[in-house]
Coordinates of C-alpha atoms and ligand atoms in Angstrom, one line a residue:
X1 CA 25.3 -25.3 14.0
X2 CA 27.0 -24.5 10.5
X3 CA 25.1 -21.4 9.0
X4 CA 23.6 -23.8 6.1
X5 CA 21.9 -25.6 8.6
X6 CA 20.5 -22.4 10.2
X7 CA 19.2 -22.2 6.8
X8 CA 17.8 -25.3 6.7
X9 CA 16.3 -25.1 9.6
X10 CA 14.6 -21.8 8.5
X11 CA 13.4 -22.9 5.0
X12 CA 11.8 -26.1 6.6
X13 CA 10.4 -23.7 8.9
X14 CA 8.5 -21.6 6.1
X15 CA 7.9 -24.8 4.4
X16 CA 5.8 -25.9 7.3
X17 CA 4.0 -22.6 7.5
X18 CA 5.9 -21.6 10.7
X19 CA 5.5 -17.9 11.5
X20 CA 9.5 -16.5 11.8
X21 CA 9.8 -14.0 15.0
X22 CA 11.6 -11.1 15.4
X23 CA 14.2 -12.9 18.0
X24 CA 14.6 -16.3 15.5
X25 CA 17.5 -17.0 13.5
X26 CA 16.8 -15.5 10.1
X27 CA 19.4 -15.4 6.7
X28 CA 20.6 -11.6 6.9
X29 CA 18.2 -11.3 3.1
X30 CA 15.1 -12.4 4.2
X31 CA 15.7 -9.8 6.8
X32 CA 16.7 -7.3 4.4
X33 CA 14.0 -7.8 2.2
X34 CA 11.2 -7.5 4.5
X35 CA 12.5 -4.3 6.0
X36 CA 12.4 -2.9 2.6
X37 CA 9.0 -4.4 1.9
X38 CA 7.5 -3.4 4.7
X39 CA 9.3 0.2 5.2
X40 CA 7.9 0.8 1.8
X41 CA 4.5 0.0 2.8
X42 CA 4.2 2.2 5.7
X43 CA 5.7 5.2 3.8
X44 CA 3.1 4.3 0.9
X45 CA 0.4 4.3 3.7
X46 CA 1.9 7.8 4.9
X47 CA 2.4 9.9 1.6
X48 CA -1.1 7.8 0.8
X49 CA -2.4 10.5 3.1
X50 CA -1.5 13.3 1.1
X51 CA -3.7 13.1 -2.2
X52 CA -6.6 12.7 0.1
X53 CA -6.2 15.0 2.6
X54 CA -6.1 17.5 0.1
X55 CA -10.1 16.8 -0.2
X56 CA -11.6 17.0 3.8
X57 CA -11.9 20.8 3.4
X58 CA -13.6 20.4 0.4
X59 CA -16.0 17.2 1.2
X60 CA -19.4 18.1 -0.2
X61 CA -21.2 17.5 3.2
X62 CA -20.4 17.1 6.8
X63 CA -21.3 13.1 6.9
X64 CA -18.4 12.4 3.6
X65 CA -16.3 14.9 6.0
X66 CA -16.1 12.5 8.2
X67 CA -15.7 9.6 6.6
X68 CA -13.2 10.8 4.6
X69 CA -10.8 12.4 7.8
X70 CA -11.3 8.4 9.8
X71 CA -10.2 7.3 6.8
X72 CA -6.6 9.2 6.6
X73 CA -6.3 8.9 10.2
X74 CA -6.4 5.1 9.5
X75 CA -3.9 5.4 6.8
X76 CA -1.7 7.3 9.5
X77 CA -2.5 4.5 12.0
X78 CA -2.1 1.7 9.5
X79 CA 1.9 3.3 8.8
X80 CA 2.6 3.3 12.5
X81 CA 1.7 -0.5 12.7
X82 CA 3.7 -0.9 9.9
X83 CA 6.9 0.9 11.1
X84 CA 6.6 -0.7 14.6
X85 CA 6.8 -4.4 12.4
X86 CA 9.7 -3.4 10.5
X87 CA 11.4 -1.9 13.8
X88 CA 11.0 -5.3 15.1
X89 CA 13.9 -6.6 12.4
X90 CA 16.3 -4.5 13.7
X91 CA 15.9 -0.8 11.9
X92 CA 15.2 2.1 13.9
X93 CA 12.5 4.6 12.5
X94 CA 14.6 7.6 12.4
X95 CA 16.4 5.4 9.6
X96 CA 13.7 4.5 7.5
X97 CA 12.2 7.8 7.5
X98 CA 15.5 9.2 6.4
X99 CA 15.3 6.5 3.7
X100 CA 12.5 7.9 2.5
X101 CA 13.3 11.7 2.5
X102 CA 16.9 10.6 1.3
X103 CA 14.8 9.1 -2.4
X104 CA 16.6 5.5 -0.8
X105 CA 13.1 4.0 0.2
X106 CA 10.4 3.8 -2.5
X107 CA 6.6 4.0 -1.7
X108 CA 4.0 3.1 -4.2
X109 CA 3.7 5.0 -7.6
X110 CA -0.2 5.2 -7.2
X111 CA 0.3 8.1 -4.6
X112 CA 2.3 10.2 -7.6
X113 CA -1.1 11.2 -9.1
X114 CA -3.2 14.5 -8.4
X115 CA -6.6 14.2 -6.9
X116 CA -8.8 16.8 -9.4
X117 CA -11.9 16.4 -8.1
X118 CA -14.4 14.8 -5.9
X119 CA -15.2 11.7 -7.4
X120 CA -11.4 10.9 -7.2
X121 CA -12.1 10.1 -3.4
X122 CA -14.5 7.4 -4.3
X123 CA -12.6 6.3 -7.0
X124 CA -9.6 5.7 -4.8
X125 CA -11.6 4.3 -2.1
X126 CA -13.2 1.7 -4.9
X127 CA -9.7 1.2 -6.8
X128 CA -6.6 2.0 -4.9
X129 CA -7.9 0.1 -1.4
X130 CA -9.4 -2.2 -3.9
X131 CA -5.9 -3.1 -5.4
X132 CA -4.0 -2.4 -2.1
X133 CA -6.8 -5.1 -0.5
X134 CA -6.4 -7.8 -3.6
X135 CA -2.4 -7.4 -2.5
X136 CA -2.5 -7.5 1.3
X137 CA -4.9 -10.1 1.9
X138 CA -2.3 -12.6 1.2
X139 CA 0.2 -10.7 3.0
X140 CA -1.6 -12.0 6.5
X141 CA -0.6 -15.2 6.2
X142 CA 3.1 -13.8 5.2
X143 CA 5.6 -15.9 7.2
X144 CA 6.7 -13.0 9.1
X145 CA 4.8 -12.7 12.0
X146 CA 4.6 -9.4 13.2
X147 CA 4.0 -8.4 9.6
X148 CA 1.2 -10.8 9.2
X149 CA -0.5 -9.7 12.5
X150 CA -0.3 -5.9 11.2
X151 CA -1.9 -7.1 7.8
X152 CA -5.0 -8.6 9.2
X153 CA -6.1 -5.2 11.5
X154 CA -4.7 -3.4 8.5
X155 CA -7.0 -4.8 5.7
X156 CA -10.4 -4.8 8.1
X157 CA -10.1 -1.2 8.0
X158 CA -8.9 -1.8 4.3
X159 CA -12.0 -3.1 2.7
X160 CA -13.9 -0.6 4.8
X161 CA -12.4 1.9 2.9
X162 CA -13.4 0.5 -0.4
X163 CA -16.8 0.0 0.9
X164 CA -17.5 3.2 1.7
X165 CA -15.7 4.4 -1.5
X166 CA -17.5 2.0 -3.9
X167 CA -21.0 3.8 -2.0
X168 CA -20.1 7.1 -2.6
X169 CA -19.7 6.0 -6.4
X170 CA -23.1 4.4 -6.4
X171 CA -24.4 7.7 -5.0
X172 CA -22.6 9.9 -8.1
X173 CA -23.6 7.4 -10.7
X174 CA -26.7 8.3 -9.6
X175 CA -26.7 11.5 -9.6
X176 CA -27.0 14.4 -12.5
X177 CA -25.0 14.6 -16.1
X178 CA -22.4 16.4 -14.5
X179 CA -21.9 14.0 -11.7
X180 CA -21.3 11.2 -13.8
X181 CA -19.1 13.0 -16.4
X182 CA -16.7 13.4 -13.5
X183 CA -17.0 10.0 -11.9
X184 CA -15.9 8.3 -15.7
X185 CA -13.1 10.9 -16.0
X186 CA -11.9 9.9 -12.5
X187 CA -12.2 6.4 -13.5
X188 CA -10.4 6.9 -16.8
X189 CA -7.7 8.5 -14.9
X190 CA -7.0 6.1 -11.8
X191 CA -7.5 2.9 -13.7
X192 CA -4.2 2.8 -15.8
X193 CA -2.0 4.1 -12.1
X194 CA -4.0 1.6 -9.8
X195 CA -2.9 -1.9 -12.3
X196 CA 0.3 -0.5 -11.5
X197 CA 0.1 -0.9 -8.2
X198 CA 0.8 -4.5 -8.6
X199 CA 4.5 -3.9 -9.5
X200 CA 5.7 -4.7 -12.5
X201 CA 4.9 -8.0 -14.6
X202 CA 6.8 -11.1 -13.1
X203 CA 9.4 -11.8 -15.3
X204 CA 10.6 -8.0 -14.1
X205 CA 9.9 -8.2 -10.7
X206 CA 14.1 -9.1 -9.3
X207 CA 12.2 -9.6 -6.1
X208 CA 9.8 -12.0 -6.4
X209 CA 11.6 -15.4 -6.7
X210 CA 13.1 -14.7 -3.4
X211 CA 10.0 -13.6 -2.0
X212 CA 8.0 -16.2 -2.8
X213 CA 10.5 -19.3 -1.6
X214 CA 10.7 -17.1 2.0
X215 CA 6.6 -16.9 1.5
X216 CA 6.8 -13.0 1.9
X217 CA 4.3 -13.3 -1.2
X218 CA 2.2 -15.7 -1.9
X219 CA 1.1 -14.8 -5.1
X220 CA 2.6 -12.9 -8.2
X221 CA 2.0 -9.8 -8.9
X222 CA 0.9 -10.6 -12.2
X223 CA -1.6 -13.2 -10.8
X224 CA -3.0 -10.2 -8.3
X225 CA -3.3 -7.9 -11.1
X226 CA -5.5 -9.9 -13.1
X227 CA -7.7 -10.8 -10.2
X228 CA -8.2 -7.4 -10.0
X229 CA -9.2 -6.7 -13.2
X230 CA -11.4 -9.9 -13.0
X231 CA -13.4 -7.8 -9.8
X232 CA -13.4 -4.4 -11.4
X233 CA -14.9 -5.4 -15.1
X234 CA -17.8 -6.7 -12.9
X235 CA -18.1 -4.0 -10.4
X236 CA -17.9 -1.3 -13.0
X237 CA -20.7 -2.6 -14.5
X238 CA -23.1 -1.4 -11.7
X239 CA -21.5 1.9 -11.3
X240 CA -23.1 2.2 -15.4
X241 CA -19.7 3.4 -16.4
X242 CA -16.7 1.8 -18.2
X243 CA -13.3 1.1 -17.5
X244 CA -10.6 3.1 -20.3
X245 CA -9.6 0.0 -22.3
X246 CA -10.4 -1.2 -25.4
X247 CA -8.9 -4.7 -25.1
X248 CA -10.9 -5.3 -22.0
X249 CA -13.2 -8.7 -22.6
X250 CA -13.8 -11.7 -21.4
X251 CA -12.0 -14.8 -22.1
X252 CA -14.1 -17.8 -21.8
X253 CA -11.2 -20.3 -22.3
X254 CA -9.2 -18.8 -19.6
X255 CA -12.2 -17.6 -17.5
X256 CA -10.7 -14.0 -17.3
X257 CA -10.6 -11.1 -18.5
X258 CA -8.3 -10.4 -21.1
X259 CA -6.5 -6.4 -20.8
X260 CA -4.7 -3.8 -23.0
X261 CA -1.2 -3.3 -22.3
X262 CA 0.4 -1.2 -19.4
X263 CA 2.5 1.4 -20.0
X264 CA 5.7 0.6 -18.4
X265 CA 7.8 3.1 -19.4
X266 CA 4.7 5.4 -17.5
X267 CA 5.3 3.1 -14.6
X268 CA 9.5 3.4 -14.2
X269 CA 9.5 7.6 -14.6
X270 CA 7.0 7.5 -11.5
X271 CA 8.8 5.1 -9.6
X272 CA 12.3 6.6 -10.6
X273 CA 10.6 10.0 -9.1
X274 CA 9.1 12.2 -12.3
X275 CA 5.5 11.6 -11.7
X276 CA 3.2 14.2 -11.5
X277 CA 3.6 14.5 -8.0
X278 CA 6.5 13.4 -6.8
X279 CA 8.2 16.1 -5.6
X280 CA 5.0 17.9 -4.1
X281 CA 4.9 14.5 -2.2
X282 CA 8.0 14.4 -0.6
X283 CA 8.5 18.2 0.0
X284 CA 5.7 17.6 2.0
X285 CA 6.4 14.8 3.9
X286 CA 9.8 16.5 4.5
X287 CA 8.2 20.0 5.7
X288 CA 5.7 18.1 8.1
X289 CA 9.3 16.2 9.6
X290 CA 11.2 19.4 10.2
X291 CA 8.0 21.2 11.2
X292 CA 7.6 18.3 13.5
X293 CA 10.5 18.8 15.4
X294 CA 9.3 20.4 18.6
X295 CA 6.7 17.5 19.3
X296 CA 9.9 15.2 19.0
X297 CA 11.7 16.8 21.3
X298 CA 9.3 17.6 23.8
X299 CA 8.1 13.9 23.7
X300 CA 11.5 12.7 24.2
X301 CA 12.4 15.2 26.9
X302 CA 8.8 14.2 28.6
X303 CA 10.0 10.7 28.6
X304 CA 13.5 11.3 30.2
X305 CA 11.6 13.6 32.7
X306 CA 9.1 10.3 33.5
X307 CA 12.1 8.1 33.7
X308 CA 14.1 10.1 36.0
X309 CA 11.1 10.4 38.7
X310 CA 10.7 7.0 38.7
X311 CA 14.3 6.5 39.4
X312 CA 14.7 9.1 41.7
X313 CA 11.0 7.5 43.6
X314 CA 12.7 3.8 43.1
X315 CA 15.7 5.2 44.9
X316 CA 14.1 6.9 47.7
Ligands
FAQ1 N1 5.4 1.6 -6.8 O1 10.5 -7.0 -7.6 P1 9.2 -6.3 -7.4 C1 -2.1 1.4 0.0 C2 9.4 -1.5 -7.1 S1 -0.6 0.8 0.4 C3 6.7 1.9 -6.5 O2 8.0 -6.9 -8.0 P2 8.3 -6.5 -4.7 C4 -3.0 1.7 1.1 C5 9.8 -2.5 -6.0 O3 9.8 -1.9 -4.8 C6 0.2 0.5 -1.2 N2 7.6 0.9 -6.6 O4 9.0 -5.8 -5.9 C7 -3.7 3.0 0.8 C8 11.1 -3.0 -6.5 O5 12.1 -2.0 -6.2 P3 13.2 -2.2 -5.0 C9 1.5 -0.1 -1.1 C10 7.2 -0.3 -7.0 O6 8.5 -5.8 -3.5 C11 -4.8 3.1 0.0 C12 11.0 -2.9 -8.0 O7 9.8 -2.1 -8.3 N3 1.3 -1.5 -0.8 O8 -2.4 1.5 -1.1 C13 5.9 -0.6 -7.2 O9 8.5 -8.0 -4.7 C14 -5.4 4.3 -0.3 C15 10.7 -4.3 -8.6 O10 9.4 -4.8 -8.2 C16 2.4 -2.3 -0.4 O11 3.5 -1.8 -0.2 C17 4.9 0.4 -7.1 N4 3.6 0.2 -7.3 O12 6.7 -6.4 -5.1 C18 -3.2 4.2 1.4 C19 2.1 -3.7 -0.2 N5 5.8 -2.0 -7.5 O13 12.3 -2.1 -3.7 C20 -3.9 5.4 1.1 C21 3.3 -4.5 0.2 C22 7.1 -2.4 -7.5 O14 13.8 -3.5 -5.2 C23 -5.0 5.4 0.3 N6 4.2 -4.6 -0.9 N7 7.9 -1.4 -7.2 O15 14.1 -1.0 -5.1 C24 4.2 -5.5 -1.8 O16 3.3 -6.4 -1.8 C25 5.3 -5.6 -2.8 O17 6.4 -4.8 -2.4 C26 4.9 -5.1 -4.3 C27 6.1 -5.1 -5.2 C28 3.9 -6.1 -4.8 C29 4.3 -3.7 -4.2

């Protein structure tokens, strides 16, 4: 067969809501293009740990303790699934990992932002899994499959975490004057970073025409967003509390809610590296590789050590 009938072949595929597997003929961009999507995501899921983690000594009690450490260890767990898919196209981890120390491999801007206090655990539990749920939902019907079987374990544990994020909200919107000073300045601080999490508006995104013909995405990252803001101008309501923009109402004719403008040029100095945290972010995810080393190595001697003896018993 002619490569542009390999191609046919493949788009008819998608067409017909086919799941593509790793050993299928694929064109060398769709490849491409999920490795990137999905390497992206799993480091986003691993440097997502980070601003977190920095809380679970300081968890005001020994129930939100541990909540909060099952939650990073599912963040860890949910970047492992995700390397394993994108291993499955053909890159080894070792490379994407390097990717990401190197600056080659983005992961999302959202994790570029401090965590100042407690209620920022909530806040992210209610509005970063919220946004990283509106986004991935879709992605497990994506028409790769072992991306798409990842997705759906992925966002069980997903809206979990904005559950239990959303309830520890409830609890400080409750709570005294002080309390729920801090929750609004968390929410005033997370909002802005977390619409960004959608990438940028479509007629900027240079990967979304592709994406969608291959049914990688299945919606635009415009249409997301404004979902999102759809949930959260409802669900902020019960929290008592508002969300930091002005131009936030409701538009009857549309049956949505109209929003303020982003600021993009916010958006690109994060993503180009010259966030807040960017550099705290991936020193540490570079310290934790080298101090890492021995467990490598010991693992991989281990597993030469295993092979061997079986050899050696297969021989005998
Ligand atoms: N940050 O053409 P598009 C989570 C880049 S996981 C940084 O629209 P695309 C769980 C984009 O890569 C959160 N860069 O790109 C959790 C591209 O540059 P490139 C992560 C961004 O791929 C919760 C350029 O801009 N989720 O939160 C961002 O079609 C709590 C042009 O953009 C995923 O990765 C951004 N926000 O659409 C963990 C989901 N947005 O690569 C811990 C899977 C865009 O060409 C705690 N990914 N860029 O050099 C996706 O759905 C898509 O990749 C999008 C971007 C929608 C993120």
């Amino acid at each position: 067969m002619a490569v542009h009938d390999f191609e046919k072949a493949f788009q008819e595929k998608i067409d017909a809501d086919v799941r593509i597997e790793p050993k299928d003929w694929m064109p060398e961009k769709y490849r491409q293009t999920l490795i990137r999507q999905i390497s992206q995501h799993a480091h986003s899921e691993i440097v997502g740990m980070l601003p977190e983690g920095a809380w679970i000594s300081r968890a005001p009690s020994l129930k939100r303790k541990q909540i909060l450490i099952a939650k990073v260890q599912d963040e860890a767990g949910h970047g492992l699934y995700l390397y394993s898919a994108a291993e499955t196209l053909g890159i080894s981890r070792d490379e994407m990992i390097e990717q990401l120390h190197s600056g080659k491999a983005k992961y999302s801007s959202i994790f570029n932002y401090p965590t100042l206090s407690w209620a920022d655990m909530g806040v992210i539990g209610w509005l970063v899994d919220g946004a990283a749920i509106m986004n991935q939902v879709p992605l497990c019907r994506t028409s790769y499959g072992p991306y798409s079987r990842a997705m759906i374990r992925v966002c069980k544990e997903e809206s979990f975490h904005q559950r239990q994020g959303f309830e520890s909200l409830l609890v400080l919107s409750n709570g005294t004057e002080e309390q729920r000073a801090m929750l609004q300045d968390s929410i005033n601080r997370w909002w802005w970073p977390s619409l960004m999490m959608f990438g940028p508006h479509d007629s900027e995104s240079t990967n979304s025409e592709a994406s969608m013909k291959w049914k990688i995405k299945r919606f635009s990252n415009d249409e997301l967003r404004q979902r999102f803001v759809d949930m959260c101008a409802e669900q902020v309501k019960l929290l008592n509390m508002t969300l930091p923009d002005p131009d936030l109402k409701w538009n009857e004719a549309r049956r949505s809610y109209d929003f303020g403008k982003i600021d993009w040029t916010e958006f690109w100095e994060v993503v180009a590296g010259n966030g807040p945290c960017n550099k705290e972010r991936l020193e540490a995810r570079r310290n934790a590789w080298d101090e890492g080393a021995w467990v490598r190595e010991a693992a991989v001697a281990h597993a030469q050590k295993r092979a061997a003896r079986k050899q050696a018993s297969v021989a005998a």
